[in-house]
Structure formats: C-alpha cells, structure tokens
C-alpha cells in the first residue's frame, strides 16, 4: 500500500515543477513589457516566466505589473514571494516602499526605502521614495 502511494507521489510531483531557464525567463519578460498586448495576455506571459524562474525576477515583474494595473493586493502577494526568494534585493525593497506609500503607510515606505538604500545607495527608485517622503514631511 505504502509503496504504491510513494510511487504515485513520485510520478505526480515532477509534473508541476519546471527546470530553471534564465534565457526563457528573459524572453518572456521582454514579451511582457509589450503594452500592445492586453492585460490578460501579459499576465499569462509573466506567470509562465515565474514557472521557469529560479530567482524572484519574474515575481517582481508580476508585482510591478499589478501595480500598473491597480491591483495592490495581487502586487503585494507577488512581491512578498519575490522577497522570500531574494531578501537582500534592493529593487524589491524599493517596490515594497512604493506599495507602502500607495497604501498610505508613509513611514513604512520611508523605512523600506532606507533599507533598500542601505543595500544599494545608488538605487534610483529607493532614492525617489525616500525623497518623496522627506518632501511630504515638510508640508
């Protein structure tokens, strides 16, 4: 009984897993930035890229896509997964700062932007969100 169950699990498990293929991910991400495609098609291409991505790049691209689409909850979910894969990525932290700003938690946005700047002092998006907080605080 257990042997049969074990064989079934071994047979089914590899079906959902895909081998990391950075070249395919690059190609799919390049297609996904084509704004002449509809939102549904671009989302499908990005989700396909996630299947072949061993890093968090495709998940981050999906988070940026959902920010553009105006779906903050989906963006936050994909960004959380990307940050789990690469916690020390300054770009992901800068995107997290942007999401925090849009969610009206401005102090959290500033903190995340400063964390991103600690990792990469030249990160333009992190500089933007930190500067935006400083300018906002002067009002």
Tab-separated table of C-alpha atoms in Angstrom:
chain	number	residue	atom	x	y	z
A	1	UNK	CA	0.000	0.000	0.000
A	2	UNK	CA	2.690	2.499	1.031
A	3	UNK	CA	4.877	1.568	-1.913
A	4	UNK	CA	2.040	2.284	-4.336
A	5	UNK	CA	1.326	5.643	-2.680
A	6	UNK	CA	5.028	6.532	-2.750
A	7	UNK	CA	5.259	5.691	-6.477
A	8	UNK	CA	2.184	7.808	-7.227
A	9	UNK	CA	3.679	10.772	-5.355
A	10	UNK	CA	6.984	10.412	-7.225
A	11	UNK	CA	5.143	10.198	-10.513
A	12	UNK	CA	2.902	13.253	-9.918
A	13	UNK	CA	5.404	15.564	-8.181
A	14	UNK	CA	7.715	16.417	-11.107
A	15	UNK	CA	4.798	17.366	-13.369
A	16	UNK	CA	4.299	20.790	-11.721
A	17	UNK	CA	7.973	21.593	-11.313
A	18	UNK	CA	9.914	23.166	-14.168
A	19	UNK	CA	13.642	23.474	-14.506
A	20	UNK	CA	15.045	27.000	-14.173
A	21	UNK	CA	15.714	28.514	-17.605
A	22	UNK	CA	17.081	32.085	-17.363
A	23	UNK	CA	17.094	32.582	-21.147
A	24	UNK	CA	13.409	31.690	-21.388
A	25	UNK	CA	12.644	33.991	-18.446
A	26	UNK	CA	14.467	36.873	-20.181
A	27	UNK	CA	12.492	36.267	-23.384
A	28	UNK	CA	9.154	36.077	-21.597
A	29	UNK	CA	9.873	39.230	-19.581
A	30	UNK	CA	10.763	41.029	-22.818
A	31	UNK	CA	7.417	39.984	-24.335
A	32	UNK	CA	5.502	41.023	-21.211
A	33	UNK	CA	6.578	44.675	-21.471
A	34	UNK	CA	4.826	44.997	-24.846
A	35	UNK	CA	1.904	47.260	-23.959
A	36	UNK	CA	0.160	46.488	-27.247
A	37	UNK	CA	-0.772	43.144	-25.687
A	38	UNK	CA	-3.816	43.059	-23.438
A	39	UNK	CA	-3.519	42.815	-19.667
A	40	UNK	CA	-4.663	39.181	-19.637
A	41	UNK	CA	-2.050	38.117	-22.207
A	42	UNK	CA	0.745	39.998	-20.420
A	43	UNK	CA	-0.288	38.453	-17.095
A	44	UNK	CA	-0.214	34.979	-18.666
A	45	UNK	CA	3.260	35.547	-20.095
A	46	UNK	CA	4.540	36.755	-16.719
A	47	UNK	CA	3.044	33.769	-14.900
A	48	UNK	CA	4.710	31.478	-17.427
A	49	UNK	CA	8.010	33.236	-16.697
A	50	UNK	CA	7.526	32.523	-12.972
A	51	UNK	CA	7.413	28.801	-13.742
A	52	UNK	CA	10.912	28.917	-15.263
A	53	UNK	CA	12.460	31.450	-12.891
A	54	UNK	CA	14.760	30.274	-10.122
A	55	UNK	CA	15.106	33.811	-8.751
A	56	UNK	CA	12.435	36.345	-7.876
A	57	UNK	CA	12.759	38.441	-11.073
A	58	UNK	CA	9.543	37.221	-12.713
A	59	UNK	CA	7.607	37.540	-9.455
A	60	UNK	CA	8.876	41.089	-9.096
A	61	UNK	CA	7.827	41.808	-12.683
A	62	UNK	CA	4.357	40.474	-11.850
A	63	UNK	CA	4.218	42.729	-8.793
A	64	UNK	CA	5.175	45.748	-10.962
A	65	UNK	CA	2.530	44.652	-13.493
A	66	UNK	CA	-0.185	44.553	-10.833
A	67	UNK	CA	0.886	47.968	-9.533
A	68	UNK	CA	0.422	49.267	-13.084
A	69	UNK	CA	-2.945	47.512	-13.294
A	70	UNK	CA	-4.033	48.996	-9.958
A	71	UNK	CA	-4.369	45.710	-8.098
A	72	UNK	CA	-2.464	46.433	-4.891
A	73	UNK	CA	-3.358	43.147	-3.164
A	74	UNK	CA	-2.026	40.992	-6.006
A	75	UNK	CA	1.088	43.163	-6.254
A	76	UNK	CA	1.770	42.749	-2.551
A	77	UNK	CA	1.355	38.973	-2.771
A	78	UNK	CA	3.778	38.553	-5.686
A	79	UNK	CA	6.275	40.947	-4.144
A	80	UNK	CA	6.215	39.005	-0.884
A	81	UNK	CA	7.103	35.819	-2.793
A	82	UNK	CA	9.918	37.570	-4.676
A	83	UNK	CA	11.341	38.954	-1.425
A	84	UNK	CA	11.214	35.476	0.100
A	85	UNK	CA	13.456	34.220	-2.707
A	86	UNK	CA	15.844	37.189	-2.663
A	87	UNK	CA	15.529	39.073	0.652
A	88	UNK	CA	18.605	41.247	0.015
A	89	UNK	CA	17.408	42.687	-3.311
A	90	UNK	CA	17.229	46.498	-3.198
A	91	UNK	CA	14.864	46.699	-6.189
A	92	UNK	CA	12.299	44.547	-4.425
A	93	UNK	CA	12.565	46.708	-1.300
A	94	UNK	CA	12.099	49.859	-3.403
A	95	UNK	CA	8.947	48.361	-4.905
A	96	UNK	CA	7.808	47.494	-1.375
A	97	UNK	CA	8.378	51.142	-0.415
A	98	UNK	CA	6.189	52.208	-3.346
A	99	UNK	CA	3.410	49.828	-2.294
A	100	UNK	CA	3.605	51.129	1.262
A	101	UNK	CA	3.349	54.700	0.007
A	102	UNK	CA	0.283	53.882	-2.084
A	103	UNK	CA	-1.232	52.151	0.936
A	104	UNK	CA	-0.883	55.380	2.943
A	105	UNK	CA	1.670	53.973	5.378
A	106	UNK	CA	4.207	56.639	4.599
A	107	UNK	CA	6.590	55.992	7.496
A	108	UNK	CA	6.827	52.336	6.488
A	109	UNK	CA	7.539	53.452	2.941
A	110	UNK	CA	10.401	55.616	4.151
A	111	UNK	CA	11.818	52.809	6.310
A	112	UNK	CA	11.761	50.357	3.391
A	113	UNK	CA	13.338	52.907	1.060
A	114	UNK	CA	16.130	53.442	3.605
A	115	UNK	CA	16.649	49.659	3.855
A	116	UNK	CA	16.942	49.489	0.060
A	117	UNK	CA	19.448	52.353	0.114
A	118	UNK	CA	21.500	50.545	2.738
A	119	UNK	CA	21.793	47.644	0.294
A	120	UNK	CA	22.346	49.816	-2.799
A	121	UNK	CA	22.978	53.555	-2.229
A	122	UNK	CA	22.522	54.233	-5.968
A	123	UNK	CA	19.081	52.637	-6.331
A	124	UNK	CA	17.120	55.345	-8.114
A	125	UNK	CA	13.658	54.127	-7.150
A	126	UNK	CA	14.633	53.863	-3.476
A	127	UNK	CA	16.080	57.383	-3.643
A	128	UNK	CA	12.840	58.601	-5.190
A	129	UNK	CA	10.608	57.113	-2.467
A	130	UNK	CA	12.881	58.294	0.354
A	131	UNK	CA	12.970	61.773	-1.179
A	132	UNK	CA	9.232	61.784	-1.685
A	133	UNK	CA	8.743	61.007	2.000
A	134	UNK	CA	11.110	63.824	3.022
A	135	UNK	CA	9.320	66.312	0.748
A	136	UNK	CA	5.936	65.109	2.061
A	137	UNK	CA	7.084	65.541	5.666
A	138	UNK	CA	7.904	69.227	5.007
A	139	UNK	CA	4.264	70.001	4.214
